[in-house]
Short mmCIF file of C-alpha atoms in Angstrom, two decimals:
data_model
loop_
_atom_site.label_atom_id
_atom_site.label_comp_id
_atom_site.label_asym_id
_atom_site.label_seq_id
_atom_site.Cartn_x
_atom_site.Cartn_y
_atom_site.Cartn_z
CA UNK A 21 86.57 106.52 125.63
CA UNK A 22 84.45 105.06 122.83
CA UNK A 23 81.97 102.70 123.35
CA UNK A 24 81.41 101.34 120.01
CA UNK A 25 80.22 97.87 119.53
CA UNK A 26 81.37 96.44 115.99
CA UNK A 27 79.22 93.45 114.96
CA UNK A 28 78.31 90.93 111.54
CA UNK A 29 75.23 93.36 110.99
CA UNK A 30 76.84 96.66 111.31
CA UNK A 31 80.15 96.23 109.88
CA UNK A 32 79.78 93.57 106.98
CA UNK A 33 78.84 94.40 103.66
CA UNK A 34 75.71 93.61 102.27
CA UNK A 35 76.61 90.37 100.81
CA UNK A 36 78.32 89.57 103.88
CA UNK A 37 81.22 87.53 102.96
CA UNK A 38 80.67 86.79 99.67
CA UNK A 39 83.22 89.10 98.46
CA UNK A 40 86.85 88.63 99.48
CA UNK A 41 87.56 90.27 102.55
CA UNK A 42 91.33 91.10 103.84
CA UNK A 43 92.38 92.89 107.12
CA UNK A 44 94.53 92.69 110.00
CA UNK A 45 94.39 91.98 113.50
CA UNK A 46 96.34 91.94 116.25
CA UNK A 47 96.80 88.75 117.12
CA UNK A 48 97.53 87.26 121.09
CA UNK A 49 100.23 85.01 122.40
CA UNK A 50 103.71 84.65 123.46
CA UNK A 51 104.60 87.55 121.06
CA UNK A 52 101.79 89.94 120.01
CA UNK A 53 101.43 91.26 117.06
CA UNK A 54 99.75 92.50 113.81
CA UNK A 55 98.93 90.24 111.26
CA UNK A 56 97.19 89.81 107.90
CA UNK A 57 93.47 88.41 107.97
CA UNK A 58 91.43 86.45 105.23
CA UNK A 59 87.87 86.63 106.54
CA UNK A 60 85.62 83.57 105.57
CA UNK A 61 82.41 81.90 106.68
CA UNK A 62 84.19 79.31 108.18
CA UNK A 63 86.13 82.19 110.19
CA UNK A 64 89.14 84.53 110.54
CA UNK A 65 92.35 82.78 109.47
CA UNK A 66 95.74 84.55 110.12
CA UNK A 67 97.75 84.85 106.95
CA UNK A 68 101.49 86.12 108.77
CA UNK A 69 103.17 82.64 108.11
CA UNK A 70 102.80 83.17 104.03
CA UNK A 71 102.70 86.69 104.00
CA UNK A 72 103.70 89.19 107.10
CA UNK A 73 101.84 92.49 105.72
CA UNK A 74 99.07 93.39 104.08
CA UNK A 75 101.72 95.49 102.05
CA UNK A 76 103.67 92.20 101.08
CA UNK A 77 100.36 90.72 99.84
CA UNK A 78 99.46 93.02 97.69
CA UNK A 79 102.26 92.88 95.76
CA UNK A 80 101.52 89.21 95.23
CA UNK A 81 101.09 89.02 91.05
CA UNK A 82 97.51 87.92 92.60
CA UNK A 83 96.49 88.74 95.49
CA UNK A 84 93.37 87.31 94.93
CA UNK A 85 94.43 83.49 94.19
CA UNK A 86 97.31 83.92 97.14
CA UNK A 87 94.47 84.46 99.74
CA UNK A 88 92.90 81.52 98.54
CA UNK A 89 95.34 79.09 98.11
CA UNK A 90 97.03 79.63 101.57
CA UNK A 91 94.91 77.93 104.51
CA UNK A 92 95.73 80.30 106.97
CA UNK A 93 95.63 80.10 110.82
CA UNK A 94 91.92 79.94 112.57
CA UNK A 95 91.71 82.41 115.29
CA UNK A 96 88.50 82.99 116.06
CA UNK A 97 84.46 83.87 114.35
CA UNK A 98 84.66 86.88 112.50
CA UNK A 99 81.67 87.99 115.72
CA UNK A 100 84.64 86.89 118.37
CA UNK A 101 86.56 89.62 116.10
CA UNK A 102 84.55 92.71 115.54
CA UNK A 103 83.40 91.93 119.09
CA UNK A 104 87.15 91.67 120.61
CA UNK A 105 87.49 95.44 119.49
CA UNK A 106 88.01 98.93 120.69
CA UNK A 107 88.76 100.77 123.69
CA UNK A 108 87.43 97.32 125.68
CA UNK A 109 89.28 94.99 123.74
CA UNK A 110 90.74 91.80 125.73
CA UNK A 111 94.14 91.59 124.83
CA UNK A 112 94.41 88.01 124.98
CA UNK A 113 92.13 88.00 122.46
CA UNK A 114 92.37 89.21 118.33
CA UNK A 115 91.39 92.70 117.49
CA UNK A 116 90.72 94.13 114.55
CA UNK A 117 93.20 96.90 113.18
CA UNK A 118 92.85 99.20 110.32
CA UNK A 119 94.02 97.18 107.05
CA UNK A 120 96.96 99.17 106.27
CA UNK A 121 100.22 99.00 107.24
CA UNK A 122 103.84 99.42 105.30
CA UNK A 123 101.41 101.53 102.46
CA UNK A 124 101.71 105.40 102.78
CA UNK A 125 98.55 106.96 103.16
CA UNK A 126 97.94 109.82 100.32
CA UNK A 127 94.97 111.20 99.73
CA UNK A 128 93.29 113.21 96.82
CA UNK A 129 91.99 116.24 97.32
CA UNK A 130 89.30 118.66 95.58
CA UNK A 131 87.79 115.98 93.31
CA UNK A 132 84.47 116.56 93.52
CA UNK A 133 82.61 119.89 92.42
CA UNK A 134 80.97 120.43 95.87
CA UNK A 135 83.22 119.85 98.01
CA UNK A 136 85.71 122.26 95.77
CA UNK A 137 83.07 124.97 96.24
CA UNK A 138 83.41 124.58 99.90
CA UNK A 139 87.14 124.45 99.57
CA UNK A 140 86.65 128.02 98.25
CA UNK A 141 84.10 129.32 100.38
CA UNK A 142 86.98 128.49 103.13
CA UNK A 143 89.60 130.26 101.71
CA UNK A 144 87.21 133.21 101.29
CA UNK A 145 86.20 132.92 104.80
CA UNK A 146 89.65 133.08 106.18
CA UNK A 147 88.73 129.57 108.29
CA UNK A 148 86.01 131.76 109.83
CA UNK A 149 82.62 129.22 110.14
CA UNK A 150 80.47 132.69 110.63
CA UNK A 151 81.32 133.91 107.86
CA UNK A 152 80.71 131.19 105.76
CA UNK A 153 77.26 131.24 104.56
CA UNK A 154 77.46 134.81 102.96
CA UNK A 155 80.73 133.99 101.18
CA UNK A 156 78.83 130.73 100.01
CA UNK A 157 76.11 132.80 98.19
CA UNK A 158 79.09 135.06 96.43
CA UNK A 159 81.09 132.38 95.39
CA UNK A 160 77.57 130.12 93.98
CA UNK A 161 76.47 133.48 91.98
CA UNK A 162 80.07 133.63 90.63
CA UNK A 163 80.33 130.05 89.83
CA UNK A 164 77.44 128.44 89.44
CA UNK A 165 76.81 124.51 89.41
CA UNK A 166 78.66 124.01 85.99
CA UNK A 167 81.56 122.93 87.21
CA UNK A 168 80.18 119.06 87.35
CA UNK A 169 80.49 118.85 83.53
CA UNK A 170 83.70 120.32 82.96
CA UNK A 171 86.59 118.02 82.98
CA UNK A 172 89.72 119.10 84.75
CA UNK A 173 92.52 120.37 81.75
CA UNK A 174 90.22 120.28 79.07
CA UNK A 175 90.01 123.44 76.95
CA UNK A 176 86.47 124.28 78.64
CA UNK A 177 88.24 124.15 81.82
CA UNK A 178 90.92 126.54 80.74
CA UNK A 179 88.28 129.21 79.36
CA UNK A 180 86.47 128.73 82.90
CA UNK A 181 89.78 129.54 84.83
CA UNK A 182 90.47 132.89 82.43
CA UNK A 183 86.72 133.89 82.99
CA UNK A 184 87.04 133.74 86.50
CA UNK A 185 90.80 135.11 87.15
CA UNK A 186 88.85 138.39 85.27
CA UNK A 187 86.10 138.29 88.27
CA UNK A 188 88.55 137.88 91.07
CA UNK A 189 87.63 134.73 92.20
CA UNK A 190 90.00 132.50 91.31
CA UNK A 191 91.74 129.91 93.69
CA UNK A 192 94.33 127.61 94.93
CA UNK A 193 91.41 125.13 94.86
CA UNK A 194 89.75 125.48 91.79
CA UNK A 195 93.75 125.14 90.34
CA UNK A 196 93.89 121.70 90.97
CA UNK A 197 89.89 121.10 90.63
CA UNK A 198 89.30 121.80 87.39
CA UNK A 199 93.57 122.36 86.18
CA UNK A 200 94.93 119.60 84.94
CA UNK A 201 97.00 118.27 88.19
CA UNK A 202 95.20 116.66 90.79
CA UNK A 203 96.16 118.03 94.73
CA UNK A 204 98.09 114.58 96.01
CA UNK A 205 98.95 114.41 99.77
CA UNK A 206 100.68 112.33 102.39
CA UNK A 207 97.41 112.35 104.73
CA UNK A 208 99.59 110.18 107.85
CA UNK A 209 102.71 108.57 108.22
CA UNK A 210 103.09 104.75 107.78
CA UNK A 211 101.37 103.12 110.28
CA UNK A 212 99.48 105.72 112.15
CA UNK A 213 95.98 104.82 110.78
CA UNK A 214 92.89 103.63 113.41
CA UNK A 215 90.65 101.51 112.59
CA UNK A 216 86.86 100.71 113.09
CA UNK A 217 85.80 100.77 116.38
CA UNK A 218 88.67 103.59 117.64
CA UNK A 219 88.38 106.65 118.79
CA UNK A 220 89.11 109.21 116.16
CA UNK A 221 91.12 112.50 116.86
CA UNK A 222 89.88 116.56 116.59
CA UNK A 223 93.04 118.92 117.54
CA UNK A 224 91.75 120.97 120.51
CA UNK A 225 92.59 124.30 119.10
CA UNK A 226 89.75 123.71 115.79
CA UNK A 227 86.47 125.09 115.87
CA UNK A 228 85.14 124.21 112.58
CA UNK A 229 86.02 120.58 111.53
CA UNK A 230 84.55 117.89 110.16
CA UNK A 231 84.12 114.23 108.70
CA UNK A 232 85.19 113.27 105.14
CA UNK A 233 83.72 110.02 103.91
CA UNK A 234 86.20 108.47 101.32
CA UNK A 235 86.52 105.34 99.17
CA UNK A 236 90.51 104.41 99.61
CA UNK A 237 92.57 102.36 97.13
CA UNK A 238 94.96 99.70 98.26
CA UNK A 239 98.03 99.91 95.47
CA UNK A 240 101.01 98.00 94.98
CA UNK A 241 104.15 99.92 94.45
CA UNK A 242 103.80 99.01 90.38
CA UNK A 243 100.61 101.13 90.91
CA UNK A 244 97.97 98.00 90.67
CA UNK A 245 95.04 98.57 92.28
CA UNK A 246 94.01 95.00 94.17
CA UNK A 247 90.95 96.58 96.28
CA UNK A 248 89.33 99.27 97.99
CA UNK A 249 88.10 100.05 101.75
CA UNK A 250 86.52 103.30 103.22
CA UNK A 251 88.29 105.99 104.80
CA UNK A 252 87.86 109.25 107.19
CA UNK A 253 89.86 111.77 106.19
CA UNK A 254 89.41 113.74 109.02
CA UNK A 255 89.70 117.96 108.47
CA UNK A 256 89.96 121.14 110.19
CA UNK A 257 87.97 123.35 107.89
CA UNK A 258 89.14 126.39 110.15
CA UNK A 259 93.35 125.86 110.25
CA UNK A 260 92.76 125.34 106.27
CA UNK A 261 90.99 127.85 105.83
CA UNK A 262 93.25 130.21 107.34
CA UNK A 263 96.41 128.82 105.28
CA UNK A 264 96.63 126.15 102.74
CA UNK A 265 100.30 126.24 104.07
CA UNK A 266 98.45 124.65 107.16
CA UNK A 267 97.17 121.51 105.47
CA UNK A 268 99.38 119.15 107.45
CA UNK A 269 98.34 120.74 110.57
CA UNK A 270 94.45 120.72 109.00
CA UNK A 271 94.90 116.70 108.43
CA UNK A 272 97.80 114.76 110.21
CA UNK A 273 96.88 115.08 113.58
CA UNK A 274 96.86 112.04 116.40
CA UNK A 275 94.13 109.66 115.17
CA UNK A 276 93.08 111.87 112.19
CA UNK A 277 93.19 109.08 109.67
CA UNK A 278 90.56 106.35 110.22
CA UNK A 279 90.26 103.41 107.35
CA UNK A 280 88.52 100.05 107.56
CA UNK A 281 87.11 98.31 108.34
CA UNK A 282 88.27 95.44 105.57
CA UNK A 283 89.79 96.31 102.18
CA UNK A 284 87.70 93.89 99.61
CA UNK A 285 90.01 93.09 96.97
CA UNK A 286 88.57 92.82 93.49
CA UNK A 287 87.18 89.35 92.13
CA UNK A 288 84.29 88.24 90.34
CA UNK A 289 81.66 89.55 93.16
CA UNK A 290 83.46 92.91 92.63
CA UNK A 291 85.25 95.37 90.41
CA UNK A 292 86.52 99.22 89.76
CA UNK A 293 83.54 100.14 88.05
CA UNK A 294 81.48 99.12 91.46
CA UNK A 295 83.89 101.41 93.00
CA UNK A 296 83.18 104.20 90.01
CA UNK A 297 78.94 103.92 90.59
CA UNK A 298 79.23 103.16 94.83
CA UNK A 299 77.40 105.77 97.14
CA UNK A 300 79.41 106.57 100.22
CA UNK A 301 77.13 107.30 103.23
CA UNK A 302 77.74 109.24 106.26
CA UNK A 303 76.07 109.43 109.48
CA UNK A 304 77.24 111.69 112.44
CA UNK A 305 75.21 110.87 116.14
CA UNK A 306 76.04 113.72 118.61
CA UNK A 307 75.41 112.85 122.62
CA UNK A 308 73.09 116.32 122.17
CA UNK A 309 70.53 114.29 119.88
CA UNK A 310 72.19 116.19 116.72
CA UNK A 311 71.89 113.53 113.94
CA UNK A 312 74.14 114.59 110.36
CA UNK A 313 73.48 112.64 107.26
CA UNK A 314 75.01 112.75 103.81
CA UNK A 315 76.24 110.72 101.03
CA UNK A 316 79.15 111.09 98.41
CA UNK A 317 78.64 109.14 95.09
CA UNK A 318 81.39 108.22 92.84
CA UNK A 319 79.64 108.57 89.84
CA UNK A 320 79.84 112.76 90.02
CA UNK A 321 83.68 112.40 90.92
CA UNK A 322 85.78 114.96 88.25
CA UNK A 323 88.49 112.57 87.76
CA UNK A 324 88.90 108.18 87.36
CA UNK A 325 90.23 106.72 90.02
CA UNK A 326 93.37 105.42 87.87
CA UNK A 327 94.01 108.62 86.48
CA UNK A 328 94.40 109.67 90.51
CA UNK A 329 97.08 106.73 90.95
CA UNK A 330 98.67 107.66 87.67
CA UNK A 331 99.30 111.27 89.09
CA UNK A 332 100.36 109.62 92.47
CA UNK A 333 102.83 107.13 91.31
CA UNK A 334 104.91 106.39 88.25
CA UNK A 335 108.48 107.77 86.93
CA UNK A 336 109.12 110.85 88.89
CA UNK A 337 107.77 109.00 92.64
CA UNK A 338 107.76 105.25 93.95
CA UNK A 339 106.21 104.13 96.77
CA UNK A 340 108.03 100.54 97.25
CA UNK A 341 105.71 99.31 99.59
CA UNK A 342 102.31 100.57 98.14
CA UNK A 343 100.38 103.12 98.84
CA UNK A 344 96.44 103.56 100.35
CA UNK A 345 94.52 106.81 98.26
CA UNK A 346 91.79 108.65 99.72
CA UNK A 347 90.02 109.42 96.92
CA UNK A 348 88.41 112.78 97.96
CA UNK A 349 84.87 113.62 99.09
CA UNK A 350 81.24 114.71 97.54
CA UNK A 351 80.32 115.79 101.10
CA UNK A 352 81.29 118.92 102.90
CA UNK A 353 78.63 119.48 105.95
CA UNK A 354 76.70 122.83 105.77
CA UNK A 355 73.89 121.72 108.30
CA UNK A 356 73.64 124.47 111.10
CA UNK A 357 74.50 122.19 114.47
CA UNK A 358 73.77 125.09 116.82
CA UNK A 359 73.03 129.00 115.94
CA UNK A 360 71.59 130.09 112.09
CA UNK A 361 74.84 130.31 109.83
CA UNK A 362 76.88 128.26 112.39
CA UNK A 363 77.62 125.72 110.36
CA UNK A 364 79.13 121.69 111.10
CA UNK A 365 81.69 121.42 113.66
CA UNK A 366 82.49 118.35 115.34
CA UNK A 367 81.63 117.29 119.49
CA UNK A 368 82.77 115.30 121.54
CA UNK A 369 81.48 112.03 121.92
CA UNK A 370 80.06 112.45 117.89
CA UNK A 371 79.75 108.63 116.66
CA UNK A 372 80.69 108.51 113.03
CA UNK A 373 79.32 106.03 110.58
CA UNK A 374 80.83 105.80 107.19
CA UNK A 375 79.06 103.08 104.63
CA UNK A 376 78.93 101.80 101.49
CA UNK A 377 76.79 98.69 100.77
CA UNK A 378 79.27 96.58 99.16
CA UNK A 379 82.34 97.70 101.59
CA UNK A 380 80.88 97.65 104.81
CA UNK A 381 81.09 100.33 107.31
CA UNK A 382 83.76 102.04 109.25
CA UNK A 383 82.78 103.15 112.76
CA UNK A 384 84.92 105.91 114.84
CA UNK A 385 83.67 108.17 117.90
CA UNK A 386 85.41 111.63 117.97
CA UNK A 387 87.69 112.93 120.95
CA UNK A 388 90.30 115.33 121.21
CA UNK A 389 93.98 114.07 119.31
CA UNK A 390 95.88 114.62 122.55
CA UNK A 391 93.14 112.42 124.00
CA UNK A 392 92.93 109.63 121.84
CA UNK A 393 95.05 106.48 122.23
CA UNK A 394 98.85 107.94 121.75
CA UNK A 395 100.63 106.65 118.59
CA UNK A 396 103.25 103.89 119.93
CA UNK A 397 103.88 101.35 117.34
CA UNK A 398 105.73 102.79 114.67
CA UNK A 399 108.17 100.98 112.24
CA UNK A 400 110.92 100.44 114.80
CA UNK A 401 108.67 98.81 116.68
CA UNK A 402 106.93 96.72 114.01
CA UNK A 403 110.38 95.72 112.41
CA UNK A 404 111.42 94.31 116.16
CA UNK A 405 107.96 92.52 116.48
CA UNK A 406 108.04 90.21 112.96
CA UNK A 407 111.45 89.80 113.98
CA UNK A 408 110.59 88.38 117.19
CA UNK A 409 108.31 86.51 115.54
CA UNK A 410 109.83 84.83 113.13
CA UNK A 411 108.18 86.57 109.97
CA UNK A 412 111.09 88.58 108.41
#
């Protein structure tokens, strides 16, 4: 059971509330239930009686002005929130939940040059963590570190794919790294997101998995991006490995999908291109005094974060309530935890921090999936509660 303790200091962005701050919470009384949030010095104010999603908000024409015309509902100090949350939550008291709801949760993969490498080295390792390391120094020697200034599709990138089909080392992964379609995926079903302060979920059968620190879109369903929060997009390096054909089994797993802890929608405090030049840190704190740090910046990303949404939605797929995007990670963990060559694997009990200065940080602690907090409120159940309500 996790023991996290969310406060102001470590979950706020830098600037505090300066920016403008959205999530949801669940919210106590006569009928429970989740609700949209507008965070504010003053306090948390629910947003439910003008709009009863996150989803429905963002597909305001602005998002921004609606959250600051409507006055909202006072429920509490944003400290009586982040306090109120996790596995010692007091239900008679507001939570905080992971700002997502109606959106499907996709997620980019491959866009980063490292972390494409390592996609490889997988592949070539058959999911096999011992082998790693010597398949690493084959595929380096073969490809090199050129692959940051080639842009995926371009000519360059077409001559790079021929040269390396004629050594044998071409892959699934450098296909959609450096071809000219991007690798889209459903990464969870509607609603089955955690947020900061939950427990997040390893399947029991892995035995090389790790974190992936993500920036994550929120977009509308006319693919308009209105903000951006941080996201885990938890992996089993091994069941990939073994299969690309075992991606969904590698990612959608019981509390493999962690985002939060607030999506900050764009204004005049903040905009895409802080998103393009952010740094995404990571911190991993095993009970064995293991300590994992890393950071992902969006600057050496191989392709815009609007070109990813143009390949997600548009004329050939909708997504009618908006979608979240992971956009894909700089970091893939190569520290040895244990024996020379061993690699990262997750542990039990691992507390994972995932920052960026202007977004705040999202806080999980790893357990097993069948472990973690079951999956129970699904869209059945979320359609009966805003009925109940009053919100439909």
């Amino acid at each position: 059971m996790s023991n996290l303790k969310l406060t102001r200091e470590n979950t706020l962005p830098v600037d505090g509330l300066a920016g403008t701050l959205i999530g949801r919470a669940w919210i106590p009384g006569a009928i429970a239930g989740p609700s949209p949030v507008l965070l504010r010095e003053d306090g948390v104010f629910d947003l439910s009686e003008v709009f009863s999603t996150i989803s429905e908000l963002l597909e305001h024409t602005s998002p921004l002005v609606a959250v600051r015309q409507a006055p909202g509902r006072y429920i509490g100090t944003v400290e009586e929130l982040l306090g109120n949350t996790g596995s010692h939550a007091n239900p008679d008291k507001a939570s905080l939940l992971p700002p997502a709801d109606l959106q499907v949760i996709k997620a980019a993969g491959v866009t980063f040059a490292s972390s494409m490498i390592e996609r490889v080295i997988e592949e070539q390792a058959r999911g096999d963590a011992a082998k790693a390391e010597s398949v690493r120094r084959l595929v380096q020697e073969a490809i090199g570190d050129n692959l940051r200034a080639i842009k995926p599709g371009s000519p360059a990138a077409m001559r790079l794919k021929a040269v390396l089909i004629k050594q044998g080392m071409w892959s699934q992964y450098l296909e959609v790294g450096i071809g000219p379609d991007a690798e889209i995926f459903t990464k969870a079903p509607v609603l089955a997101a955690v947020g900061s302060g939950s427990e997040i979920g390893i399947h029991h059968k892995s035995e090389w998995n790790n974190p992936e620190p993500e920036i994550v879109l929120a977009v509308n369903s006319r693919g308009q991006v209105h903000g951006v929060t941080l996201g885990n997009d938890v992996n089993l390096r091994d069941f990939e490995g073994r299969s690309a054909l075992l991606l969904s089994k590698a990612k959608d797993n019981n509390a493999s999908c962690a985002i939060g802890p607030f999506i900050r929608l764009f204004d005049e405090t903040f905009t895409l291109d802080d998103v393009r030049n952010c740094v995404v840190d990571l911190q991993v704190q095993g009970g064995d005094g293991f300590v994992l740090e890393g950071s992902s910046s969006m600057a050496l990303i191989s392709r815009d974060p609007l070109d990813l949404v143009t390949q997600t939605v548009g004329g050939d797929h909708q997504y009618p309530d908006g979608f979240m995007l992971f956009l894909g990670t700089l970091f893939a963990p190569t520290q040895d935890r244990e024996a020379p060559g061993s690699g990262f694997t997750h542990k039990q009990g691992d507390e994972v921090s995932i920052g960026s200065p202007l977004l705040g940080t999202l806080r999980n602690t790893v357990t097993y999936s069948h472990e973690a907090a079951p999956w129970t409120f699904g869209l059945r159940a979320m359609m009966h509660n805003l009925a109940a309500r009053g919100l439909l």
